[in-house]
Short mmCIF file of C-alpha atoms in Angstrom, two decimals:
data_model
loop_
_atom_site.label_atom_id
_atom_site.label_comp_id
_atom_site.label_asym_id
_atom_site.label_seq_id
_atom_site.Cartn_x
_atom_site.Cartn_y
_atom_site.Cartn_z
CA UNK A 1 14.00 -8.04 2.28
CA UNK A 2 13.64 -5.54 -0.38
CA UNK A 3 10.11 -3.83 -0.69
CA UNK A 4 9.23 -2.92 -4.26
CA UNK A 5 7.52 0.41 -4.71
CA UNK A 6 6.58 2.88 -7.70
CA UNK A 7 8.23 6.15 -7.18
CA UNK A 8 4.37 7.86 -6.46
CA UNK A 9 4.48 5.05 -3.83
CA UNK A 10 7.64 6.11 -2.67
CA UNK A 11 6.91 9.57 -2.94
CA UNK A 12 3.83 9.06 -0.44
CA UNK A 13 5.64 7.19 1.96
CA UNK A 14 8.50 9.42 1.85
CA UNK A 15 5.55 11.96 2.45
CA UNK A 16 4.08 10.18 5.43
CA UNK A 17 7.29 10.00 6.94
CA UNK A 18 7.61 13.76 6.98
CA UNK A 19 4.37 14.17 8.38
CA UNK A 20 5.20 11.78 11.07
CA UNK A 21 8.42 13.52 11.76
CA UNK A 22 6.62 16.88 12.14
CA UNK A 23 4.53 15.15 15.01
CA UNK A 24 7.46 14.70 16.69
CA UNK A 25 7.22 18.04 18.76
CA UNK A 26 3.74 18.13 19.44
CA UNK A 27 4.34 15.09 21.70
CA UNK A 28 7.24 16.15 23.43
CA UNK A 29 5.06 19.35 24.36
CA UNK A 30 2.56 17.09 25.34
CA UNK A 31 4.62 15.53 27.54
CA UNK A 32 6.37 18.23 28.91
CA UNK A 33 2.81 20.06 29.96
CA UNK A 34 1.74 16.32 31.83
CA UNK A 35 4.76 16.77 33.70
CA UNK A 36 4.25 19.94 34.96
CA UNK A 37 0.80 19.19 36.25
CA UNK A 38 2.67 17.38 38.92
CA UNK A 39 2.75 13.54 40.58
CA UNK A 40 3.43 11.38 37.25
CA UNK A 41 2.50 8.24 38.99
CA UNK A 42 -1.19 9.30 38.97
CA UNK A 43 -1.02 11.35 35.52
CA UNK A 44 -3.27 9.70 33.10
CA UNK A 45 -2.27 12.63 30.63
CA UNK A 46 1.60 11.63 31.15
CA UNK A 47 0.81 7.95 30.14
CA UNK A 48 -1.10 9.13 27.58
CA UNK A 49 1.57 11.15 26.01
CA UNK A 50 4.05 8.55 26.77
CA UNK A 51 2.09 6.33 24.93
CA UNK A 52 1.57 8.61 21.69
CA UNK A 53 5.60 8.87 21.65
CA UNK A 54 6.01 4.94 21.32
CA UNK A 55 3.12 4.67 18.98
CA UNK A 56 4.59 7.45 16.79
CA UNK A 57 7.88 6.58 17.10
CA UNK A 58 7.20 2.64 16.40
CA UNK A 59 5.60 3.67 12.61
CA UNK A 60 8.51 6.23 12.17
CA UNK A 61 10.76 3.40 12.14
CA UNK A 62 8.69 0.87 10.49
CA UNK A 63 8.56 3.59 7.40
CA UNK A 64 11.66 4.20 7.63
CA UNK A 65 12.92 0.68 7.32
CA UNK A 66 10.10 -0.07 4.20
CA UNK A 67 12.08 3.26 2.28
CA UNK A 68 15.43 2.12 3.12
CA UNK A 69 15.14 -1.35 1.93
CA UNK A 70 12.52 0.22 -1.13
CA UNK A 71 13.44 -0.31 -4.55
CA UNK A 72 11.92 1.39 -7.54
CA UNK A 73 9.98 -0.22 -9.96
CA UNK A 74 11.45 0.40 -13.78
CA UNK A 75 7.99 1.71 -15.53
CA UNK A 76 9.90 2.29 -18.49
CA UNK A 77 10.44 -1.92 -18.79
CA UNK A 78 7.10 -2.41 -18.86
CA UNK A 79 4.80 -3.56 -21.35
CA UNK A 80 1.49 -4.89 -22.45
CA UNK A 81 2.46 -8.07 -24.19
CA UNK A 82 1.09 -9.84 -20.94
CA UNK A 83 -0.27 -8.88 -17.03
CA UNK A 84 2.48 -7.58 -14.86
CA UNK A 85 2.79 -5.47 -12.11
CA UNK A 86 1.92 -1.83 -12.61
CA UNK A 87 -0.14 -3.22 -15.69
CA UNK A 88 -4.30 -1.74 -15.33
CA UNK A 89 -6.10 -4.55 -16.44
CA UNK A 90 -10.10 -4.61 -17.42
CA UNK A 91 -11.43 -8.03 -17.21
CA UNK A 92 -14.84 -9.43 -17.53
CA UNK A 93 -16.92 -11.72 -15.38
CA UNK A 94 -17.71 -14.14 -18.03
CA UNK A 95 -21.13 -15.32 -16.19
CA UNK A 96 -22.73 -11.95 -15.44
CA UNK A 97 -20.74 -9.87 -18.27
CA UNK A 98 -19.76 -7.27 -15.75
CA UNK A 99 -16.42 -5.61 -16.30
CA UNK A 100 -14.05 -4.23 -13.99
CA UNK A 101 -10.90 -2.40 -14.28
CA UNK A 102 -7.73 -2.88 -12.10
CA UNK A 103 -4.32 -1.85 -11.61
CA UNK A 104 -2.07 -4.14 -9.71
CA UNK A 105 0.68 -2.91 -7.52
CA UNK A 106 2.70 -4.19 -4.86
CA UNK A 107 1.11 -4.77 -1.59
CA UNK A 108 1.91 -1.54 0.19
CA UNK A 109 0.26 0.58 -2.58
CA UNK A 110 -3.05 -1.52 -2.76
CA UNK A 111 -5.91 0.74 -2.29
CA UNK A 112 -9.42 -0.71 -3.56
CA UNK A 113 -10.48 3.20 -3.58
CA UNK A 114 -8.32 3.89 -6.27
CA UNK A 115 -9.45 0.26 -7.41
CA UNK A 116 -5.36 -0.54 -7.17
CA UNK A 117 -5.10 -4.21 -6.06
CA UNK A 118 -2.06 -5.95 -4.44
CA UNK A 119 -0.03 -8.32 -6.75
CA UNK A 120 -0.74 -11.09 -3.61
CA UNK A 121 -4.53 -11.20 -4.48
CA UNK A 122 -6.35 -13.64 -5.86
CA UNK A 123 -7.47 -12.33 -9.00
CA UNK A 124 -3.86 -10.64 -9.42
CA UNK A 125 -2.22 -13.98 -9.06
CA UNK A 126 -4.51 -15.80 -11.55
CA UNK A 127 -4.29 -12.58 -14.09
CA UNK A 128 -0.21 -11.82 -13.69
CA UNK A 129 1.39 -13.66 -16.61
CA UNK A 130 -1.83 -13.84 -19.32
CA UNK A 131 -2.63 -12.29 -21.94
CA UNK A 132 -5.60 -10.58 -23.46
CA UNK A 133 -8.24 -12.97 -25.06
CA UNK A 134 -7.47 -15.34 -22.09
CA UNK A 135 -10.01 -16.69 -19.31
CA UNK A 136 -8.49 -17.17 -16.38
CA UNK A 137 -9.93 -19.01 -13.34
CA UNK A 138 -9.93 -17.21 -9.93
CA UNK A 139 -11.03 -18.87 -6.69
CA UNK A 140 -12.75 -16.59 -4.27
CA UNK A 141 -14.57 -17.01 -1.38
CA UNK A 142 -18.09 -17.38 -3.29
CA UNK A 143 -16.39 -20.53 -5.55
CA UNK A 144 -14.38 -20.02 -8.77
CA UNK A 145 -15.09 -17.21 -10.95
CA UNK A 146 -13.88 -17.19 -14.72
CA UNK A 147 -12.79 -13.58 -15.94
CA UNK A 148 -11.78 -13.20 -19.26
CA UNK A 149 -8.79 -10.47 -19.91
CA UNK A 150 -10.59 -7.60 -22.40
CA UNK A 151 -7.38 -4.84 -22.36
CA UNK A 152 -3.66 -4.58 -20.74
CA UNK A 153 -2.48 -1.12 -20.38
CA UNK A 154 0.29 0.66 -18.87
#
């Protein structure tokens, strides 16, 4: 199953791979050191380090699956005619006013911090495919909220 990623996104988990990678040594040294400390069935530091390995080598392959099934997102197709992936979107809470600006992006890029929400959202779902002007109704866990779509950008 193909993952769909922006090339930053790509970039960063190319990134975090490297960095992973680069751990790679550390642990090995780790667990060379354990063993030299003697009887391994009694070496918490051993199991320990054994441990690290598996962890770090069970998210080196998960990333390296997600790249090698990734495929790049086009940012030159996109446009503003209506929400779609990549598109920042500022909507407005149409009971209190308040207005909020988002950017959605595929679920491995989400990051609330940057105030970049995953397309598998709520309020992505109900936004992707309107336009601006429109209210759209979004069910979350307080009831339904109505947020009207105020700009579309790129």
């Amino acid at each position: 199953m193909a993952t769909y990623l922006t090339q930053e996104g790509y970039d960063r988990k190319m990134e975090e791979l490297a960095a992973l990678e680069a751990q790679r040594p550390l642990i090995k040294q780790a667990i060379a050191e354990a063993r030299d400390k003697g009887d391994l069935s009694e070496n918490a530091e051993y199991d320990a380090a054994k441990e690290a390995q598996g962890m770090l080598e069970m998210k080196i392959a998960k990333l390296k699956e997600l790249v090698a099934s990734a495929r790049i997102i086009d940012d030159s197709q996109l446009n503003t005619d209506e929400v779609q992936l990549l598109n920042k979107v500022t909507i407005k809470n149409v009971a209190n006013g308040m207005q909020m600006a988002y950017t959605i992006v595929t679920e491995s890029e989400a990051n609330l911090k940057e105030m970049k929400i995953s397309s598998n959202t709520p309020i992505a779902k109900a936004l992707i495919g309107h336009k601006v002007g429109d209210v759209v109704k979004v069910n979350v866990p307080a009831g339904v909220v109505d947020f009207e779509i105020i700009k579309i950008e790129i």
